[in-house]
Structures are given as C-alpha cells and as structure tokens.
Coordinates of C-alpha atoms in Angstrom, one line a residue:
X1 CA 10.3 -58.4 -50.0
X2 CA 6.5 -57.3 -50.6
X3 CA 6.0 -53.9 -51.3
X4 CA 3.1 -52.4 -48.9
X5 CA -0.2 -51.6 -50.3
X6 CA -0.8 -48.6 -52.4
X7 CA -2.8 -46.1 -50.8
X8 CA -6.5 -45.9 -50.9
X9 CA -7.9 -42.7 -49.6
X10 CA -11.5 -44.3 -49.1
X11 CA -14.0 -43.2 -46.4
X12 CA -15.2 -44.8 -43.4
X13 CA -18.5 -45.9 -44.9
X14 CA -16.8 -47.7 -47.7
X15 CA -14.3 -49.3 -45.8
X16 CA -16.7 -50.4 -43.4
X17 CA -19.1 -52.0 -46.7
X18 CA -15.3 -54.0 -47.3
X19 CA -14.5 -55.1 -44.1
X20 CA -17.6 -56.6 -43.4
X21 CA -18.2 -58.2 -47.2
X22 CA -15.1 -59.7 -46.0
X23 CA -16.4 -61.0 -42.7
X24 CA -19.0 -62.8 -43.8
X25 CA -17.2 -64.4 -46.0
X26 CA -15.4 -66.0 -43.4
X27 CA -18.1 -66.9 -41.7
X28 CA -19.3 -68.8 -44.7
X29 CA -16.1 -70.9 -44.6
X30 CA -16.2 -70.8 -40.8
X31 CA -13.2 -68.6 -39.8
X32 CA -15.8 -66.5 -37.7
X33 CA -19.2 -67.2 -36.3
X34 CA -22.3 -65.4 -37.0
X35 CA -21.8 -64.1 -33.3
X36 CA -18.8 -62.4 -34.3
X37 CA -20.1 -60.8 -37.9
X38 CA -23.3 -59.4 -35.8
X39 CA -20.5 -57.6 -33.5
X40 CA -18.6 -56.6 -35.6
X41 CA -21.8 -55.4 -37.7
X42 CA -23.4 -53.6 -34.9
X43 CA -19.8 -51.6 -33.5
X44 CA -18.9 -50.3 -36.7
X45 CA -22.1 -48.9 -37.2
X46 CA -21.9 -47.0 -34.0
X47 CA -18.6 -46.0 -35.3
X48 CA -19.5 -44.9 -38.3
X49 CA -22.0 -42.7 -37.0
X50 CA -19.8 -41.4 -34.0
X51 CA -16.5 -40.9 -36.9
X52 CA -18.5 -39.8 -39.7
X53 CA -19.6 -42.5 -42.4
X54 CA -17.8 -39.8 -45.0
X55 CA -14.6 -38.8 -43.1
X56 CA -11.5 -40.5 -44.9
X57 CA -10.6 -43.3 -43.5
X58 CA -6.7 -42.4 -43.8
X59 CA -7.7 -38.8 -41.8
X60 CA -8.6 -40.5 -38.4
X61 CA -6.3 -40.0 -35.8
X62 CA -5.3 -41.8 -32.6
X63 CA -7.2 -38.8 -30.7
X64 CA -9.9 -39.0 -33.2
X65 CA -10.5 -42.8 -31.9
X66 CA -9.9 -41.3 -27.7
X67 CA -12.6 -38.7 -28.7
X68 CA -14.9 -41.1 -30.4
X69 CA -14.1 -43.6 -27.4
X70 CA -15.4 -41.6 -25.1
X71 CA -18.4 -40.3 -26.8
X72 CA -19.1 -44.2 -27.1
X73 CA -18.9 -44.7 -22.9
X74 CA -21.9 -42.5 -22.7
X75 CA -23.8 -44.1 -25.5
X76 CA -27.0 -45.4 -23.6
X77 CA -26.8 -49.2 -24.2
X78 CA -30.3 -49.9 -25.4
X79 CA -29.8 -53.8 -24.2
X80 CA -29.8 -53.2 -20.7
X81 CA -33.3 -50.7 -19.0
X82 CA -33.1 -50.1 -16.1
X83 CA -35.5 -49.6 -13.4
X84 CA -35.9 -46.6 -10.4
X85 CA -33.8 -44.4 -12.9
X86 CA -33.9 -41.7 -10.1
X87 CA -30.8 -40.0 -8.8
X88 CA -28.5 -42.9 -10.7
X89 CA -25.0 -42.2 -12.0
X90 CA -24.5 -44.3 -14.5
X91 CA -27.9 -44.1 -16.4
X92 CA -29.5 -42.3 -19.2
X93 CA -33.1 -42.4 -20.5
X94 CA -33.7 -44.8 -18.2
X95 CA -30.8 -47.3 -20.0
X96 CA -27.7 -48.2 -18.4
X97 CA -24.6 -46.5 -20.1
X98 CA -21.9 -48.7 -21.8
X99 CA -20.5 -50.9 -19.3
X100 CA -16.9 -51.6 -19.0
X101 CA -16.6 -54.6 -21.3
X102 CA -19.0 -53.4 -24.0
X103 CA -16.1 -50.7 -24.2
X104 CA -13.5 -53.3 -24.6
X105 CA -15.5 -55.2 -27.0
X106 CA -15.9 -52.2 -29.2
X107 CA -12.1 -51.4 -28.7
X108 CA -11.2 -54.8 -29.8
X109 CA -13.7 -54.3 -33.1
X110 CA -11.9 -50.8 -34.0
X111 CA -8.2 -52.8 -33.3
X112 CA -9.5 -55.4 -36.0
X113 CA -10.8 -53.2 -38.6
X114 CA -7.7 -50.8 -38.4
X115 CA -5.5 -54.0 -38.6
X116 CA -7.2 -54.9 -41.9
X117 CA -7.2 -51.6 -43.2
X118 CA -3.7 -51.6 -42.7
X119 CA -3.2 -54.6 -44.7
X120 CA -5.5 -53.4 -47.0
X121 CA -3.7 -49.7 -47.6
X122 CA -7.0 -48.1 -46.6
X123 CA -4.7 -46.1 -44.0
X124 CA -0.7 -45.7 -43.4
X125 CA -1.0 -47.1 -40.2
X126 CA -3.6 -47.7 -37.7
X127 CA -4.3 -44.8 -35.6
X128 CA -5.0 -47.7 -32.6
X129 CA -1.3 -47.6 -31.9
X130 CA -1.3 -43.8 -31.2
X131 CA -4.3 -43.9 -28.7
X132 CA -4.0 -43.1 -25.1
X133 CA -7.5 -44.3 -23.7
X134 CA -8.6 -47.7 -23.4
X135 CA -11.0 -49.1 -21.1
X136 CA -10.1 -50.5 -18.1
X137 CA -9.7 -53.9 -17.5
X138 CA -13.0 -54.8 -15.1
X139 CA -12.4 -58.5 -13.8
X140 CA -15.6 -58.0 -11.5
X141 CA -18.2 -59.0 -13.7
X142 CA -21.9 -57.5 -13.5
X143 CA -24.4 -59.6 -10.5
X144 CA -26.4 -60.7 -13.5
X145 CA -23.6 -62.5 -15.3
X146 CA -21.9 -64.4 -12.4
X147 CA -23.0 -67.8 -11.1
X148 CA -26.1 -68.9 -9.8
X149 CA -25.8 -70.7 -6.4
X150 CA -26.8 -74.0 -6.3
X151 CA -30.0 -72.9 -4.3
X152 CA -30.9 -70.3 -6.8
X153 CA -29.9 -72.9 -9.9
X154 CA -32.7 -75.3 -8.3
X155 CA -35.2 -73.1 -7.9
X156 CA -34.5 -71.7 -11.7
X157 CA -35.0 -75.4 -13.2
X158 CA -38.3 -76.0 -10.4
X159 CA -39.8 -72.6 -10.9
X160 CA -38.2 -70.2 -13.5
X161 CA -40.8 -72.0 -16.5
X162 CA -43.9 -71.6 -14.4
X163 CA -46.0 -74.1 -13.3
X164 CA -48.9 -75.4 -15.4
X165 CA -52.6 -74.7 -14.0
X166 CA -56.2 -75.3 -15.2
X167 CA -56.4 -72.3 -17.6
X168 CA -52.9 -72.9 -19.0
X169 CA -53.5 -72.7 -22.5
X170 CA -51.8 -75.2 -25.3
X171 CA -49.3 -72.5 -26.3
X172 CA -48.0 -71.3 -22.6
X173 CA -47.2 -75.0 -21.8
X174 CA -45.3 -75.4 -25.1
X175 CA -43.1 -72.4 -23.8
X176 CA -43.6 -73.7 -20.1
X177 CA -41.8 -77.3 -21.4
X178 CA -39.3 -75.2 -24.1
X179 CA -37.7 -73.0 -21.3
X180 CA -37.4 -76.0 -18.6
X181 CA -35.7 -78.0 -21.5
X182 CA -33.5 -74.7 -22.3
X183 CA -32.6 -74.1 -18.9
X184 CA -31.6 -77.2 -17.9
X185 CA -29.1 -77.9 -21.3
X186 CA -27.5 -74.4 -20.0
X187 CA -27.2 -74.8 -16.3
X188 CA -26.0 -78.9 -16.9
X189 CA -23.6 -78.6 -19.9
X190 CA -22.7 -74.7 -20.0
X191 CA -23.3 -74.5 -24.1
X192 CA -23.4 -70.8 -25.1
X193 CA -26.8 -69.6 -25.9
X194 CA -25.9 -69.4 -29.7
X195 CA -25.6 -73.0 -29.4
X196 CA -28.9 -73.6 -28.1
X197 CA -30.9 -71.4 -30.4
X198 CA -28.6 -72.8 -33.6
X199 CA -29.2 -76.6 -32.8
X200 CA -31.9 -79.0 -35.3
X201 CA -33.4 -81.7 -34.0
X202 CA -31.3 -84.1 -35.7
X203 CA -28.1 -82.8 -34.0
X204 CA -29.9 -85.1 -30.3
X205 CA -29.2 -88.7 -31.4
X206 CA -29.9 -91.0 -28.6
X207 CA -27.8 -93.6 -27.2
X208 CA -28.6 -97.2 -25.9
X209 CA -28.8 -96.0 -22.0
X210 CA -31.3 -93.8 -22.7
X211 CA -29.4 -91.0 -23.1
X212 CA -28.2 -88.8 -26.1
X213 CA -25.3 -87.1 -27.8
X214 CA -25.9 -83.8 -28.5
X215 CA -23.7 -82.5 -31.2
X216 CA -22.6 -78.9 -30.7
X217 CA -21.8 -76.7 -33.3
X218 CA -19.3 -73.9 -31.5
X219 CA -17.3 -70.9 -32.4
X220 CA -15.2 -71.2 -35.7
X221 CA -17.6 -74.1 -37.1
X222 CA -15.9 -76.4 -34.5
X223 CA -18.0 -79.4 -33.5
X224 CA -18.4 -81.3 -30.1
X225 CA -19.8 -83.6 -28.4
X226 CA -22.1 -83.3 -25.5
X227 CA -23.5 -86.4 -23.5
X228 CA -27.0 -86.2 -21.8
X229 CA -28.0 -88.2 -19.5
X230 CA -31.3 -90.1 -19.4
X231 CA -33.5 -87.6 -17.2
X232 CA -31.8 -84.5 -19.8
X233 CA -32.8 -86.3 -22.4
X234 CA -35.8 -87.0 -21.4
X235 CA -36.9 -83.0 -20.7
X236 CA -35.5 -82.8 -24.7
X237 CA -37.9 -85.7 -25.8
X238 CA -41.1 -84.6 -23.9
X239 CA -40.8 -81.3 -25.5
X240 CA -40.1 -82.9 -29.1
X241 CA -43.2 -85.0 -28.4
X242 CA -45.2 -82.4 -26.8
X243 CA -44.5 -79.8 -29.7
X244 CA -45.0 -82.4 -32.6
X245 CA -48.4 -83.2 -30.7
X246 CA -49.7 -79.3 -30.6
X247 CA -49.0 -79.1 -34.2
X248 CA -50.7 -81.9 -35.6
X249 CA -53.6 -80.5 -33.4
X250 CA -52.8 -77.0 -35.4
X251 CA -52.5 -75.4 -31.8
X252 CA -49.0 -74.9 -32.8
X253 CA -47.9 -73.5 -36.4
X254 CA -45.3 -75.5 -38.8
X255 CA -43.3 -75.1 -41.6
X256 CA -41.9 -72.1 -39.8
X257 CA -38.6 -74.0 -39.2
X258 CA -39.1 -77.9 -38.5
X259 CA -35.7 -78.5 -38.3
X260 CA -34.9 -76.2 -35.4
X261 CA -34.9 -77.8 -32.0
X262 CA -36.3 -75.0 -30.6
X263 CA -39.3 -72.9 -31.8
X264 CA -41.3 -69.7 -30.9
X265 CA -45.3 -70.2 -30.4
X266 CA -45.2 -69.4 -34.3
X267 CA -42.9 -72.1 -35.1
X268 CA -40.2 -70.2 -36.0
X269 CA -36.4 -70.9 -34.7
X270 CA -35.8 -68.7 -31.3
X271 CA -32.9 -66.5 -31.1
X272 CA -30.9 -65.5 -28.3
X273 CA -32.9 -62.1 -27.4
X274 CA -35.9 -64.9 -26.9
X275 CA -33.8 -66.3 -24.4
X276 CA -33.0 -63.6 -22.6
X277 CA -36.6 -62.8 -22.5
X278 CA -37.9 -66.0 -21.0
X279 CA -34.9 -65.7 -18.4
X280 CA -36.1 -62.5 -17.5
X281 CA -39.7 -63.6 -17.1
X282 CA -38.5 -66.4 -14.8
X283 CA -36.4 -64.6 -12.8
X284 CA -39.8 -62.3 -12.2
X285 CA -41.3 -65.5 -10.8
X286 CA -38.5 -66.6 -9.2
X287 CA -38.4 -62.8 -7.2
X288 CA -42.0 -63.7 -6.3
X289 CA -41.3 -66.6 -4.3
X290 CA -41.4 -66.4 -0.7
X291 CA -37.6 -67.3 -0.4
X292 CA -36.9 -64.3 -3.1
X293 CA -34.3 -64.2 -5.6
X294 CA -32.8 -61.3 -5.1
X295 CA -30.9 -60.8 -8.6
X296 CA -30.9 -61.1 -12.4
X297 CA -29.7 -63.7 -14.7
X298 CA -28.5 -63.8 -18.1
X299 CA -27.9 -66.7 -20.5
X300 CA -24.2 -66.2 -20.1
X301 CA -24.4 -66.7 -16.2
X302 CA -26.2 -69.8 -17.0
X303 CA -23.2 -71.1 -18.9
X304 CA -20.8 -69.6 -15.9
X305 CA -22.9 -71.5 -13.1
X306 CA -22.7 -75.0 -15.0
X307 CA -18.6 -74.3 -15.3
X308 CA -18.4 -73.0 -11.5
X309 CA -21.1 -76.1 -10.2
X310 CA -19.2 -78.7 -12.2
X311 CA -15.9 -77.6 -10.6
X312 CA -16.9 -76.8 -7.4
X313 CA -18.4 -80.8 -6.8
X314 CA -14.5 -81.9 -8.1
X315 CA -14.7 -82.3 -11.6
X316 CA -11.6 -81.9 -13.8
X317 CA -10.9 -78.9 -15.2
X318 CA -9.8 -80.4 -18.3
X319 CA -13.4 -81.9 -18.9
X320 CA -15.2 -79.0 -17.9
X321 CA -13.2 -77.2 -20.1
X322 CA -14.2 -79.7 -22.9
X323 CA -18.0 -79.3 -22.1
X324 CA -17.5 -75.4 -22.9
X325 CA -15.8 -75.4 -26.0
X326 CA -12.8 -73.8 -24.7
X327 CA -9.0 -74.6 -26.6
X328 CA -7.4 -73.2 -23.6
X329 CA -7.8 -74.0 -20.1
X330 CA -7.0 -70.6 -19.2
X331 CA -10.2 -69.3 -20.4
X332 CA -12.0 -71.8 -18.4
X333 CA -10.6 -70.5 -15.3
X334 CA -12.0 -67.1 -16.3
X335 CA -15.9 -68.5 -16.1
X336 CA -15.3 -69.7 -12.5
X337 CA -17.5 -67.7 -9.6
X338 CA -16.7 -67.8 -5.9
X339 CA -20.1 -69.3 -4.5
X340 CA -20.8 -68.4 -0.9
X341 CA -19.6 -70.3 1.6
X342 CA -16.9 -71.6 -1.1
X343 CA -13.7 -70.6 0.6
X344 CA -14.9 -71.7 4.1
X345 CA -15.6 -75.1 2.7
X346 CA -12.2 -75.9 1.2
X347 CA -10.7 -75.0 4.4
X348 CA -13.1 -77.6 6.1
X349 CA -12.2 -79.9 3.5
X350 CA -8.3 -79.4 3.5
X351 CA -6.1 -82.5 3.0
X352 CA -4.3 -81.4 6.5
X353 CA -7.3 -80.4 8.7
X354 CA -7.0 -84.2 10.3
X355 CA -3.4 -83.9 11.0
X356 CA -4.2 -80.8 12.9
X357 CA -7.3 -82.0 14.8
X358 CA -4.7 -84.7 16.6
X359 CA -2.1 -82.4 17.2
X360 CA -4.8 -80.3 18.8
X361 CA -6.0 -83.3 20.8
X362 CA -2.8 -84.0 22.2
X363 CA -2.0 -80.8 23.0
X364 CA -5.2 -81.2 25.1
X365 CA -4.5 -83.9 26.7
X366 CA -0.6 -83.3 28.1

C-alpha cells in the first residue's frame, strides 16, 4: 500500500506556478490542448487574486471556495460588452456578469487543481468535497451560441464578408475572401475555431475530384479527417492564390507565418479573438440588411449550426459526430438546436401520417 504524500504547506501562488508547469507539459506530449492550458491559466489567476496568491494552500476551506464562488459570479466578464447598459440586471460597467457556464467552467478548473493538489500533498483533502454552492446546470444556452437557421446561415456565407466595390482596397478583399473561406469551413464541417486558426496550408491536400482532405488536428493531439468538396475547396484555393498574389505584389506582408492557412493583413497567423471579431463585424452587416438579423453569433454557434443542419437534412448521427471530433455520441446530441418550424415538420413527415390520411378518407366517405 502507498503511503500518501507528505504534507506541503505551500501557498496558492506556488501551487498554482506547479500545477500549471505541469499542464503544459502535457500539452507538449498532447494530454491537453493549448485551449485547455489557456483556461486553466486564465481561472487560476482569477483565483489567485480572489483566494489570496499568499494564503496557504492547505488553509482554504470548502466555504472559503462558496465565498470565492460567489465573488466570482459578479466578476464582470470582460469578453462579453454589452450595449444599452441602462436599468439591466445582470450587467456591470457596461460588461455582462459571469454567465452560468463560465461559472461551471471555473468550478471544473478549481475541482482539477484541488484533485492534483491532493495527489500532490499540497492539501489533506480538497476542500471541493466540502462545498455547498455550485452553479446551476443551465441547458438553455445563450441566443448567440445556438444555431443559425438555414436562412440566417445563407445570408452569413452571401453577406457576412462584405461585398467587394470600386474602392475596396487590396487588403479588405484579402479579409473579404479569408472570412468567406472561414465561414464556410465552420458552418459546412462544424471544426472548432481552434482548429481553423491552428491549421498550415499543407494540412489541405487535394484529391483527384477536385476536392480536398483537410486534416484536423483536434483536442488531445487527435487527428481527423475532413473531406471538402470541390466548391469548399475552391473558396480555400482562391484565397491561397489570392493571398500569395498580394504578397508577391508587397500589398500583403510575409514571413509573418507562411505556413499558417490563415493570416492577419500583417501576415501573421489569426487567433480565435480575430474570429470572433470578423463574426461580429458580419453580423453588423448582416443586421443592416433589409430582412435583419435579429441576433449575434459566435464561432461556437457556427460549429452548432453545421451539427444541427447536417442532422436536421437526415444525416447519421454517427457521421456528424465524426465530422466534430466527438468520442461519444452523447456529446453530439448536446450541439443539436431546435430550428423553427423543426417539430411541425417531423410531424408532417411522420412515417404514419399516410396511414392516417386513409383512415381519415374513409371515415369521410361512409
């Protein structure tokens, strides 16, 4: 029988240093992403501050972590402004307060770290066990997470870019042809936006129908495969030619990262915030239309409108599930939004609705 770990009355700040020397190290041999280090990174910074980076670690309590809980709720989440500010619970210097899954997130970081510092005899047991608050479970995810309609997913992949005019200069049509290209690869295949703004160039390698196979790199370093079709893989090629083009006429800097498939105005590799930030910019020209669009968008409902599209038109759950990355068909089922008009049509559609029509008719008819 192992003996457990001799105690090691070290503070938060220094266990926090550990735990994350420690993540990163698995993401270097690909237990974790980088996704999950940045977490990780980001929560225990907040908890630091809100525990006291030189508190012993051993000395918090499970009401410590309720009182630090809830002094996180009302944390203004810097990620998400928000407009008209005026007589709205809910909001703080004009930023939304922590929503509901932010809080479990952050739960599930402190569960984590207590877990190793268990192991790791930084404390006698986790004071997670001894809590009493934890967030509620919210399965009604925020408007500008859930699925596009399949009007609104149209008008994103027509409109959302922009449209190209006469004093549309070299660089706005590189991002014009980028965010097309991005948008469609999220709204057809549902890839998480880490995926999009991780893959090179040389992970599209076309195929002899004039397609492509783009290789995926997903969560835990695990690879997959993801066909495009001709008309995909053409948006993909006309940017690649289109941005090699603007930099051999120096419109368009290199060396920033030439293997990125990707790239900002500067040539460097986009992230996910610059994502987020052409999405919101098209959603802008999207609400200027005169049909409207009456809602945001985020990356992630981009990936949760190509899962609820795909299965919505018949396809197989197990394949869908596939094209997300997902082990577990379970979790699939979790990225699937009730479009309008959904429920009405199945009914149309059911497998009986014949049998009753003739029942009906000769009802009619005696």
């Amino acid at each position: 029988m192992v003996a457990p770990p001799t105690l090691q009355r070290i503070t938060v700040a220094e266990a926090i240093d550990a735990f994350l020397r420690t993540t990163r190290q698995k993401v270097v041999i690909g237990q974790f992403s980088e996704r999950t280090c940045g977490i990780y990174t980001r929560d225990l910074a907040d908890f630091a501050v809100l525990a006291g980076p030189s508190t012993v670690l051993d000395d918090v309590t499970g009401d410590d972590v309720d009182s630090i809980m809830s002094r996180y709720a009302m944390i203004p989440d810097r990620r998400r402004k928000v407009a008209n500010t005026r007589a709205r619970s809910g909001v703080r210097g004009g930023h939304a307060l922590k929503s509901v899954s932010t809080q479990t997130l952050f739960h599930t970081t402190l569960t984590a770290f207590f877990r190793t510092a268990e192991k790791r005899g930084w404390v006698q047991s986790s004071p997670m066990l001894y809590t009493q608050l934890r967030p509620a479970k919210n399965h009604n995810l925020r408007v500008e997470r859930r699925a596009l309609t399949l009007d609104q997913a149209q008008a994103l992949l027509e409109f959302g870019a922009g449209q190209p005019g006469p004093s549309t200069t070299a660089l706005q049509r590189h991002s014009m042809v980028r965010d097309r290209c991005v948008f469609s690869l999220m709204v057809f295949l549902g890839p998480r936006v880490s995926e999009v703004t991780s893959a090179n160039l040389s992970d599209f390698v076309p195929n002899t129908t004039g397609g492509a196979v783009w290789t995926v790199m997903g969560k835990g370093h695990k690879e997959r495969a993801l066909p495009l079709s001709s008309s995909l893989y053409g948006l993909v090629s006309q940017y690649q030619q289109l941005r090699r083009q603007l930099v051999a006429d120096g419109a368009l800097r290199a060396g920033g990262d030439d293997e990125a498939a990707f790239v900002s105005s500067r040539g460097n590799r986009i992230n996910d915030q610059a994502v987020q930030r052409s999405l919101n910019a098209a959603v802008r020209r999207l609400q200027a239309l005169p049909q409207g669009f009456s809602r945001g968008a985020t990356p992630h409902a981009l990936r949760h409108t190509a899962a609820t599209l795909m299965l919505a038109n018949g396809w197989d759950v197990k394949v869908v599930s596939g094209l997300l990355g997902h082990e577990n068909i379970a979790t699939t089922s979790r990225y699937l939004d009730e479009l309008p008009g959904e429920l009405e049509r199945a009914i149309a559609n059911h497998p009986l609705s014949d049998q009753l029509a003739t029942e009906r008719e000769a009802v009619n008819a005696a």
